[in-house]
Coordinates of C-alpha atoms and ligand atoms in Angstrom, one line a residue:
M1 CA 77.2 176.8 56.1
Y2 CA 81.0 177.1 55.9
I3 CA 82.8 174.2 57.5
I4 CA 86.5 173.7 57.9
M5 CA 87.8 170.2 58.8
V6 CA 91.1 170.1 60.5
A7 CA 92.6 166.6 60.6
S8 CA 95.7 164.5 60.4
E9 CA 94.3 162.2 57.8
C10 CA 92.1 162.3 54.7
A11 CA 91.5 159.4 52.4
P12 CA 92.9 158.5 50.0
V13 CA 95.7 161.1 50.0
A14 CA 96.8 160.6 53.6
K15 CA 95.1 157.6 55.2
V16 CA 96.2 155.3 58.0
G17 CA 92.8 154.1 59.1
G18 CA 89.1 154.9 59.3
L19 CA 89.7 158.5 60.4
G20 CA 90.9 159.3 56.9
D21 CA 87.7 157.7 55.4
V22 CA 85.5 159.7 57.7
V23 CA 87.1 163.1 57.0
F24 CA 86.7 162.5 53.2
G25 CA 83.3 160.9 53.3
L26 CA 81.7 163.4 55.6
S27 CA 83.1 166.4 53.7
R28 CA 81.8 165.0 50.5
E29 CA 78.3 164.5 51.9
L30 CA 78.2 168.0 53.3
E31 CA 79.2 169.5 50.0
I32 CA 76.6 167.4 48.2
R33 CA 74.1 169.1 50.5
G34 CA 75.2 172.5 49.4
H35 CA 77.6 173.4 52.2
S36 CA 81.1 174.8 51.7
V37 CA 83.8 172.5 53.1
E38 CA 87.5 172.9 53.2
I39 CA 90.0 170.4 54.7
V40 CA 93.3 171.5 56.4
L41 CA 96.0 168.8 56.5
P42 CA 99.7 168.6 57.2
K43 CA 101.8 168.4 54.0
Y44 CA 103.4 165.0 54.6
D45 CA 106.2 164.0 52.3
C46 CA 104.8 160.4 52.2
M47 CA 101.3 161.4 51.0
R48 CA 99.8 159.9 47.9
Y49 CA 100.5 162.9 45.7
D50 CA 98.9 161.1 42.7
H51 CA 95.5 161.7 44.4
I52 CA 95.9 165.5 44.4
W53 CA 94.9 167.6 41.4
G54 CA 96.2 171.1 40.7
L55 CA 98.5 171.3 43.7
Q56 CA 99.8 174.9 44.0
V57 CA 101.0 177.3 46.5
S58 CA 98.1 179.2 48.1
Y59 CA 99.9 181.1 50.8
E60 CA 103.6 181.8 50.7
N61 CA 104.7 183.2 54.0
L62 CA 102.6 182.1 56.9
W63 CA 104.5 182.9 60.0
V64 CA 103.3 180.8 62.9
P65 CA 104.1 181.9 66.4
W66 CA 105.9 179.1 68.2
F67 CA 107.5 179.5 71.7
N68 CA 109.3 182.9 71.5
F69 CA 109.9 182.8 67.7
H70 CA 108.0 182.1 64.5
I71 CA 108.1 179.2 62.0
R72 CA 107.5 180.0 58.4
C73 CA 105.0 177.8 56.6
T74 CA 103.9 177.4 53.0
V75 CA 100.3 176.6 52.5
W76 CA 99.4 174.6 49.4
F77 CA 96.0 174.1 47.9
G78 CA 94.8 171.1 45.8
F79 CA 91.7 169.0 45.0
V80 CA 91.5 165.5 46.4
H81 CA 88.9 163.8 44.3
G82 CA 86.9 167.0 44.3
R83 CA 87.5 168.0 48.0
K84 CA 89.2 171.3 48.6
C85 CA 92.3 170.7 50.7
Y86 CA 95.0 172.9 52.2
F87 CA 98.3 171.4 53.1
I88 CA 100.5 173.1 55.6
E89 CA 104.2 172.8 55.1
P90 CA 106.4 174.1 57.9
H91 CA 110.0 175.1 57.2
S92 CA 111.9 174.2 60.3
H93 CA 114.8 172.1 61.3
D94 CA 112.4 169.7 63.0
R95 CA 111.0 168.6 59.6
F96 CA 107.7 167.8 61.3
F97 CA 106.0 166.2 58.3
E98 CA 109.0 165.1 56.2
R99 CA 109.8 161.8 57.9
G100 CA 108.6 159.2 55.5
A101 CA 105.7 158.2 57.8
Y102 CA 102.5 159.7 59.2
Y103 CA 102.9 158.7 62.8
G104 CA 105.2 157.0 65.3
F105 CA 107.7 159.6 66.4
T106 CA 108.9 160.6 69.9
D107 CA 107.9 164.3 69.4
E108 CA 104.4 163.4 68.2
H109 CA 102.7 165.9 70.5
V110 CA 104.9 168.7 69.4
R111 CA 104.3 167.9 65.7
F112 CA 100.5 168.0 66.0
A113 CA 100.3 170.8 68.5
F114 CA 102.2 172.8 65.8
F115 CA 99.9 171.7 63.1
S116 CA 96.8 172.7 65.2
K117 CA 98.4 176.1 65.8
A118 CA 99.3 176.6 62.2
A119 CA 95.8 175.6 61.0
L120 CA 94.2 178.3 63.2
E121 CA 96.9 180.9 62.3
F122 CA 96.2 180.1 58.6
M123 CA 92.4 180.7 59.1
L124 CA 93.1 183.9 60.9
T125 CA 95.6 185.4 58.4
A126 CA 93.8 184.2 55.3
G127 CA 90.6 185.8 56.6
K128 CA 88.7 182.5 56.8
R129 CA 85.9 182.6 59.3
P130 CA 84.1 179.3 59.1
D131 CA 80.8 178.7 60.9
I132 CA 82.1 175.4 62.2
I133 CA 85.6 174.1 62.8
H134 CA 85.4 170.3 62.9
T135 CA 88.4 168.6 64.5
H136 CA 89.2 164.9 64.8
D137 CA 91.1 162.9 67.4
W138 CA 93.9 164.0 69.7
Q139 CA 96.1 165.3 66.9
T140 CA 93.8 168.3 66.4
A141 CA 92.2 168.4 69.9
L142 CA 94.1 171.6 70.8
V143 CA 92.3 173.6 68.1
P144 CA 89.1 174.1 70.2
V145 CA 91.3 175.1 73.2
M146 CA 93.3 177.7 71.3
L147 CA 90.2 178.9 69.5
Y148 CA 88.5 179.8 72.7
E149 CA 91.6 180.9 74.6
I150 CA 93.5 182.8 71.9
Y151 CA 91.9 183.2 68.5
K152 CA 88.4 184.1 69.7
F153 CA 89.9 187.4 70.7
S154 CA 91.4 188.1 67.3
G155 CA 88.2 188.1 65.3
M156 CA 87.2 184.4 65.3
E157 CA 84.6 184.8 67.9
N158 CA 81.8 183.5 65.7
C159 CA 83.4 180.2 64.9
R160 CA 82.0 177.1 66.7
A161 CA 84.0 173.9 67.4
C162 CA 82.8 170.3 67.0
H163 CA 85.3 167.6 67.9
T164 CA 85.0 163.9 67.0
L165 CA 86.7 161.2 69.0
H166 CA 87.6 158.2 66.7
N167 CA 89.8 156.4 69.2
F168 CA 89.9 157.0 73.0
R169 CA 93.1 155.0 73.5
H170 CA 95.3 157.8 72.1
Q171 CA 94.5 161.1 73.9
G172 CA 97.6 163.3 73.6
I173 CA 99.2 163.3 77.0
A174 CA 102.0 165.9 77.1
G175 CA 104.0 168.1 79.5
E176 CA 104.1 171.9 80.2
N177 CA 106.3 172.6 77.2
I178 CA 103.4 172.3 74.8
L179 CA 101.7 175.2 76.6
W180 CA 104.7 177.4 76.1
F181 CA 105.2 176.4 72.5
T182 CA 101.6 177.1 71.5
G183 CA 101.4 180.4 73.3
L184 CA 98.7 179.1 75.8
G185 CA 101.2 179.5 78.7
R186 CA 99.7 179.7 82.2
P187 CA 100.4 176.1 83.4
D188 CA 98.5 176.7 86.7
Y189 CA 95.4 177.6 84.7
Y190 CA 95.5 174.7 82.2
Y191 CA 96.6 172.1 84.6
D192 CA 93.3 172.6 86.5
R193 CA 91.4 169.3 86.4
N194 CA 88.4 171.2 85.0
R195 CA 90.4 172.2 81.9
M196 CA 93.2 170.1 80.6
G197 CA 94.8 168.6 83.7
D198 CA 95.0 164.8 83.2
D199 CA 92.9 162.9 85.8
F200 CA 95.5 160.2 86.3
N201 CA 98.8 162.0 85.8
P202 CA 99.2 165.2 87.7
S203 CA 102.2 166.3 85.7
A204 CA 100.5 166.1 82.4
I205 CA 97.9 167.9 80.3
N206 CA 95.5 165.9 78.2
F207 CA 94.7 167.3 74.7
T208 CA 91.5 165.3 74.3
K209 CA 90.2 166.3 77.7
G210 CA 90.8 169.9 76.5
A211 CA 88.7 169.3 73.4
V212 CA 85.9 167.8 75.5
V213 CA 85.9 170.9 77.8
Y214 CA 86.2 173.6 75.1
S215 CA 84.3 172.3 72.1
N216 CA 80.7 173.2 71.6
F217 CA 79.9 169.6 70.8
V218 CA 81.7 166.4 71.1
T219 CA 80.9 163.2 69.2
T220 CA 82.2 159.7 69.0
V221 CA 81.6 157.4 66.0
S222 CA 78.8 155.2 67.1
P223 CA 75.9 155.3 69.7
R224 CA 77.0 152.1 71.3
H225 CA 80.6 153.4 71.8
A226 CA 79.2 156.6 73.2
W227 CA 77.7 154.5 75.9
E228 CA 80.7 152.3 76.4
V229 CA 83.2 155.2 76.8
R230 CA 81.0 156.7 79.6
H231 CA 80.3 153.5 81.5
T232 CA 83.2 151.0 80.8
E233 CA 87.0 151.0 80.7
W234 CA 86.9 151.8 77.0
G235 CA 86.7 155.5 77.9
Y236 CA 90.4 155.2 78.9
G237 CA 89.8 157.5 81.9
L238 CA 87.6 160.1 80.1
G239 CA 84.4 158.7 81.6
H240 CA 84.2 161.3 84.3
I241 CA 84.7 164.4 82.1
L242 CA 82.2 163.0 79.5
Y243 CA 79.7 162.6 82.4
V244 CA 80.2 166.2 83.3
Y245 CA 79.7 167.3 79.7
Q246 CA 77.0 164.7 78.8
N247 CA 74.7 167.3 77.4
K248 CA 77.0 168.1 74.6
F249 CA 78.2 164.6 73.9
G250 CA 76.7 162.0 71.6
G251 CA 77.4 159.1 69.2
V252 CA 76.9 159.4 65.4
L253 CA 77.5 156.3 63.4
N254 CA 80.1 156.8 60.7
G255 CA 78.9 156.5 57.2
L256 CA 80.7 154.8 54.3
D257 CA 81.6 156.6 51.1
Y258 CA 79.4 154.8 48.6
E259 CA 81.3 156.4 45.7
M260 CA 84.5 154.9 46.8
W261 CA 83.1 151.7 48.0
N262 CA 80.7 150.5 45.3
S263 CA 81.0 147.0 43.9
E264 CA 79.1 148.2 40.7
T265 CA 81.7 150.8 39.7
D266 CA 84.8 149.9 41.6
P267 CA 87.8 150.4 39.3
H268 CA 90.0 148.2 41.5
I269 CA 88.2 144.9 41.0
P270 CA 88.2 142.9 37.8
H271 CA 84.4 142.1 37.7
R272 CA 81.8 144.6 38.8
Y273 CA 78.6 143.3 40.4
G274 CA 75.5 144.4 42.1
A275 CA 73.3 143.1 44.9
G276 CA 72.3 139.5 44.2
D277 CA 74.8 139.0 41.4
F278 CA 76.8 136.2 43.0
A279 CA 78.2 135.0 39.7
G280 CA 79.9 138.3 39.4
K281 CA 81.2 138.1 43.0
N282 CA 82.5 134.6 42.3
K283 CA 84.6 135.8 39.4
N284 CA 86.3 138.2 41.9
K285 CA 86.8 135.3 44.3
E286 CA 88.6 133.5 41.5
A287 CA 90.7 136.6 40.7
L288 CA 91.6 137.0 44.4
R289 CA 92.6 133.4 44.7
A290 CA 94.8 133.7 41.6
R291 CA 96.4 136.8 43.0
M292 CA 97.1 135.2 46.3
W293 CA 98.2 131.8 44.9
L294 CA 95.3 129.9 46.5
R295 CA 93.8 126.8 44.9
Q296 CA 90.4 127.1 43.1
E297 CA 88.3 124.7 45.1
K298 CA 84.8 124.6 46.5
K299 CA 85.7 126.3 49.8
P300 CA 84.5 129.4 51.6
L301 CA 87.1 132.3 51.6
I302 CA 87.4 134.1 54.9
A303 CA 89.3 137.4 55.2
Y304 CA 90.7 139.9 57.6
V305 CA 91.6 143.5 56.5
G306 CA 92.8 146.0 59.0
R307 CA 95.5 147.3 61.3
L308 CA 97.2 144.5 63.3
D309 CA 96.7 146.2 66.7
M310 CA 95.9 144.8 70.1
Q311 CA 92.6 146.7 69.8
K312 CA 91.7 144.5 66.8
G313 CA 92.0 141.3 68.8
V314 CA 95.3 140.0 67.4
P315 CA 95.2 136.5 69.1
L316 CA 91.7 136.0 67.8
I317 CA 92.7 137.0 64.2
R318 CA 95.4 134.5 64.5
H319 CA 93.0 131.9 65.8
A320 CA 90.6 132.7 62.9
L321 CA 93.3 131.7 60.5
F322 CA 93.9 128.3 62.1
H323 CA 90.2 127.7 62.6
S324 CA 89.4 128.5 59.0
L325 CA 91.9 125.9 57.8
H326 CA 90.7 123.4 60.4
R327 CA 87.1 123.8 59.1
G328 CA 88.1 123.4 55.4
A329 CA 87.9 127.1 54.5
Q330 CA 90.5 129.4 53.0
F331 CA 91.9 132.5 54.8
V332 CA 93.5 135.7 53.5
L333 CA 94.8 138.6 55.6
L334 CA 95.9 142.1 54.7
G335 CA 97.3 144.1 57.5
A336 CA 100.2 145.9 59.0
S337 CA 101.3 147.0 62.5
P338 CA 103.5 149.8 63.6
E339 CA 104.5 147.5 66.6
L340 CA 107.5 145.5 65.6
G341 CA 106.6 142.5 67.8
I342 CA 103.1 142.1 66.2
N343 CA 104.6 142.5 62.7
A344 CA 107.2 139.9 63.3
E345 CA 104.6 137.5 64.6
F346 CA 102.6 137.8 61.4
W347 CA 105.7 137.6 59.2
Q348 CA 106.5 134.3 61.0
L349 CA 102.9 133.1 60.3
K350 CA 103.3 134.1 56.7
H351 CA 106.5 132.1 56.3
E352 CA 104.9 129.1 58.0
H353 CA 102.0 129.1 55.5
N354 CA 104.1 130.0 52.5
D355 CA 103.2 126.8 50.6
N356 CA 99.7 126.4 51.9
P357 CA 97.3 126.6 49.0
D358 CA 94.5 127.7 51.3
C359 CA 96.0 130.6 53.1
H360 CA 97.8 133.8 52.2
L361 CA 99.0 136.7 54.4
E362 CA 99.9 140.1 52.9
I363 CA 101.7 142.3 55.5
G364 CA 101.6 145.9 54.5
Y365 CA 99.2 148.6 53.4
D366 CA 97.5 148.2 49.9
E367 CA 94.4 150.1 49.2
E368 CA 93.7 148.4 45.8
L369 CA 94.2 144.9 47.2
A370 CA 91.8 145.7 50.0
H371 CA 89.0 146.3 47.4
L372 CA 89.7 143.0 45.7
I373 CA 89.6 141.2 49.1
Y374 CA 86.2 142.6 50.0
A375 CA 84.9 141.7 46.6
G376 CA 86.3 138.2 46.6
A377 CA 85.8 137.1 50.2
D378 CA 82.7 135.2 51.4
M379 CA 83.2 136.3 55.0
L380 CA 85.2 138.9 56.9
V381 CA 86.2 138.5 60.6
V382 CA 86.4 141.5 62.9
P383 CA 87.1 140.2 66.4
S384 CA 88.0 143.5 68.0
L385 CA 88.4 144.0 71.7
F386 CA 86.9 147.4 71.3
E387 CA 85.8 149.1 68.1
P388 CA 84.5 152.7 68.1
C389 CA 82.8 152.3 64.8
G390 CA 84.7 150.0 62.4
L391 CA 84.4 150.5 58.7
T392 CA 85.6 147.1 57.4
Q393 CA 82.4 145.3 58.4
M394 CA 80.3 148.0 56.6
I395 CA 82.5 147.7 53.5
A396 CA 82.1 143.9 53.7
L397 CA 78.3 144.2 53.9
R398 CA 78.4 146.5 50.8
Y399 CA 80.5 143.9 48.9
G400 CA 78.4 140.9 49.9
A401 CA 80.9 139.4 52.3
V402 CA 79.2 138.2 55.5
P403 CA 80.8 139.9 58.6
I404 CA 81.6 137.8 61.6
V405 CA 82.1 140.3 64.5
R406 CA 82.4 140.7 68.2
W407 CA 79.5 142.5 69.9
V408 CA 81.2 145.8 70.7
G409 CA 80.9 149.5 69.7
G410 CA 80.0 150.2 66.2
L411 CA 80.1 146.5 65.3
A412 CA 77.1 145.9 67.6
D413 CA 75.3 148.8 65.9
T414 CA 75.8 147.6 62.4
V415 CA 75.8 143.7 62.4
F416 CA 72.8 141.7 63.4
D417 CA 73.2 138.0 64.1
R418 CA 71.4 135.6 61.6
D419 CA 70.4 133.2 64.3
Y420 CA 70.0 135.2 67.5
S421 CA 69.1 138.8 66.6
D422 CA 65.7 140.1 67.6
R423 CA 65.4 141.9 64.3
P424 CA 63.2 140.7 61.4
V425 CA 64.9 137.9 59.3
R426 CA 65.4 140.3 56.3
E427 CA 67.4 142.7 58.5
R428 CA 69.9 140.1 59.8
N429 CA 73.2 140.4 58.0
G430 CA 76.0 138.5 59.7
Y431 CA 77.3 136.6 62.8
V432 CA 78.0 138.0 66.2
F433 CA 79.9 136.6 69.2
H434 CA 80.3 138.0 72.7
Q435 CA 83.3 136.4 74.5
A436 CA 86.7 137.6 73.3
D437 CA 88.2 134.1 73.3
N438 CA 88.7 131.2 71.0
A439 CA 85.4 129.5 71.9
G440 CA 83.6 132.7 71.1
I441 CA 84.9 133.3 67.7
E442 CA 84.7 129.6 66.8
S443 CA 81.0 129.5 67.6
A444 CA 80.3 132.3 65.1
M445 CA 82.7 131.0 62.5
D446 CA 81.2 127.5 62.7
R447 CA 77.7 128.7 62.1
A448 CA 78.8 130.8 59.1
I449 CA 81.0 128.1 57.6
G450 CA 78.2 125.5 58.2
L451 CA 75.6 127.7 56.4
W452 CA 78.0 128.2 53.5
F453 CA 78.5 124.5 53.0
D454 CA 75.1 123.1 53.9
Y455 CA 72.7 125.9 52.8
P456 CA 74.4 127.9 50.1
A457 CA 71.1 129.6 49.0
D458 CA 70.5 130.8 52.6
F459 CA 74.1 132.0 52.8
R460 CA 73.5 134.1 49.6
D461 CA 70.3 135.5 51.0
L462 CA 72.2 136.6 54.1
A463 CA 74.9 138.2 52.0
A464 CA 72.2 139.9 49.9
N465 CA 70.5 141.3 53.1
G466 CA 73.8 143.0 53.9
M467 CA 74.1 144.5 50.4
H468 CA 70.7 146.1 50.8
Y469 CA 71.6 148.0 54.0
D470 CA 72.2 151.8 53.7
Y471 CA 75.2 152.7 55.7
S472 CA 76.1 155.6 53.4
W473 CA 76.7 159.1 54.7
N474 CA 73.1 160.1 54.0
R475 CA 71.9 159.7 57.6
P476 CA 75.0 160.7 59.5
G477 CA 75.5 163.7 57.2
G478 CA 72.1 164.9 58.3
D479 CA 72.9 164.2 62.0
Y480 CA 76.1 166.3 61.8
L481 CA 74.3 169.1 60.2
H482 CA 71.8 169.1 63.0
I483 CA 74.7 169.3 65.5
Y484 CA 76.3 172.2 63.5
E485 CA 72.9 174.1 63.5
L486 CA 72.5 173.5 67.2
I487 CA 75.9 174.9 68.2
R488 CA 75.8 177.7 65.6
Q489 CA 72.8 179.2 67.5
K490 CA 74.7 179.4 70.7
Ligands
LIG1 P1 90.7 151.8 62.2 O1 90.2 153.2 61.9 O2 90.6 151.4 63.6 O3 92.0 151.5 61.6 P2 88.4 151.0 60.6 O4 87.7 149.7 60.5 O5 87.5 152.1 61.1 O6 89.6 150.8 61.5 O7 89.0 151.5 59.2 C1 89.9 150.8 58.5 C2 90.0 151.3 57.1 O8 91.4 151.2 56.7 C3 89.2 150.5 56.1 O9 88.9 151.3 55.0 C4 90.2 149.4 55.7 O10 89.9 148.9 54.4 C5 91.5 150.2 55.7 N1 92.7 149.4 55.9 C6 93.2 149.0 57.1 N2 94.3 148.3 57.0 C7 94.6 148.3 55.7 C8 95.7 147.7 54.9 N3 96.6 147.0 55.4 N4 95.6 147.8 53.5 C9 94.6 148.5 53.0 N5 93.5 149.1 53.6 C10 93.6 148.9 55.0

């Protein structure tokens, strides 16, 4: 099968969060299974160019229709750790992707509507006719709409669209101008509630709703979250349209790239180790402490890695820090937030704990350091308010760090409580709490810290259970192929 992924991120070259990991990992798995996969991305100026091999111009003059004129683009080709990637570089005064950051601009909808249009225009003019176009999140949600409303009539009628929703909170809410820019036009037609008209804002179109209506199949990133978005507030208003299209909607648990996240071969950690080799893991703990100026003492090390976003339970992350110290554990944090207020709050915390030998906060994005933290930590907290899938708990499991998570979304699908799960003992791999409050997270942390101090052998067994889990792309890769086959026959 010939598959083209169109996305705003791909790890490690352009990664902000889990979306980037998924685009890379799924593409790799599909290629291993013998399928041809290409990835189309914007050519951001801030990308990690050191992860691209053989970058060269592939298509010089791609003229993309935009409103009543054209924007010239150069399309580049390069390999990102073996994946075939095309990078679209528009030449316009707007400098859509030359702004020193991936996201966070006031014309976000215009930037990504343009990218979606350019990706389709590139396929059309370069003669690419994939069996499947797989798009991700709101940034590329207009691709299925334009495929079926415009490009289908220019020779792309055999392409099928699969759309994956990684985060329902951001849906791409925009005004009529996007319709004129992209050539879709006809506001009366698209503002219809059965197409792209937003259910809550009559003067807006909703990109994600468009993707749900027009795609041949829609997925989200865990079965539990697929239920939550239809039946709870976590659908952020899309519950009804997902109900209407329930027959083409499902949850596929994300996989983890086991090449990239492998404690036995990881180039970013000083001591490589396998399942059950806790002496090796301990050496990484010592290295992590040295790197973070923490004292070397017999204490458990608890970590948080991830975006500092309200979704991730910011007050609970903060509380986890204080509670760790209160219970005689050490705490490290690696995270950043685009929201100035949250960033400032954590900078303040960092200054307050500057001289504390049991605590260190690193505010920023650091891929290499993240690897060392997973390898060195005994436990990882993930107290999210909602979590479509979550990768950090899966990475923690793989690196023998016991996850302490809230029972939501993909966290509920991947972490099984040591004391209360109804699974067999050997399949229990962490600690789970339900209430999103201090008492909730304390109850789970106390049980984890207690086990570490009082029954270290049992704690190691629990961590080893986690290391034996298979959360690779093996299974989800097969699930996506089934979906592709299903829609290809339509
Ligand atoms: P989300 O997609 O909501 O951000 P996920 O748990 O699905 O959350 O994925 C987060 C990914 O991003 C993980 O691979 C994690 O290691 C990585 N990550 C998040 N924040 C940072 C950071 N500050 N530095 C390094 N890696 C980070």
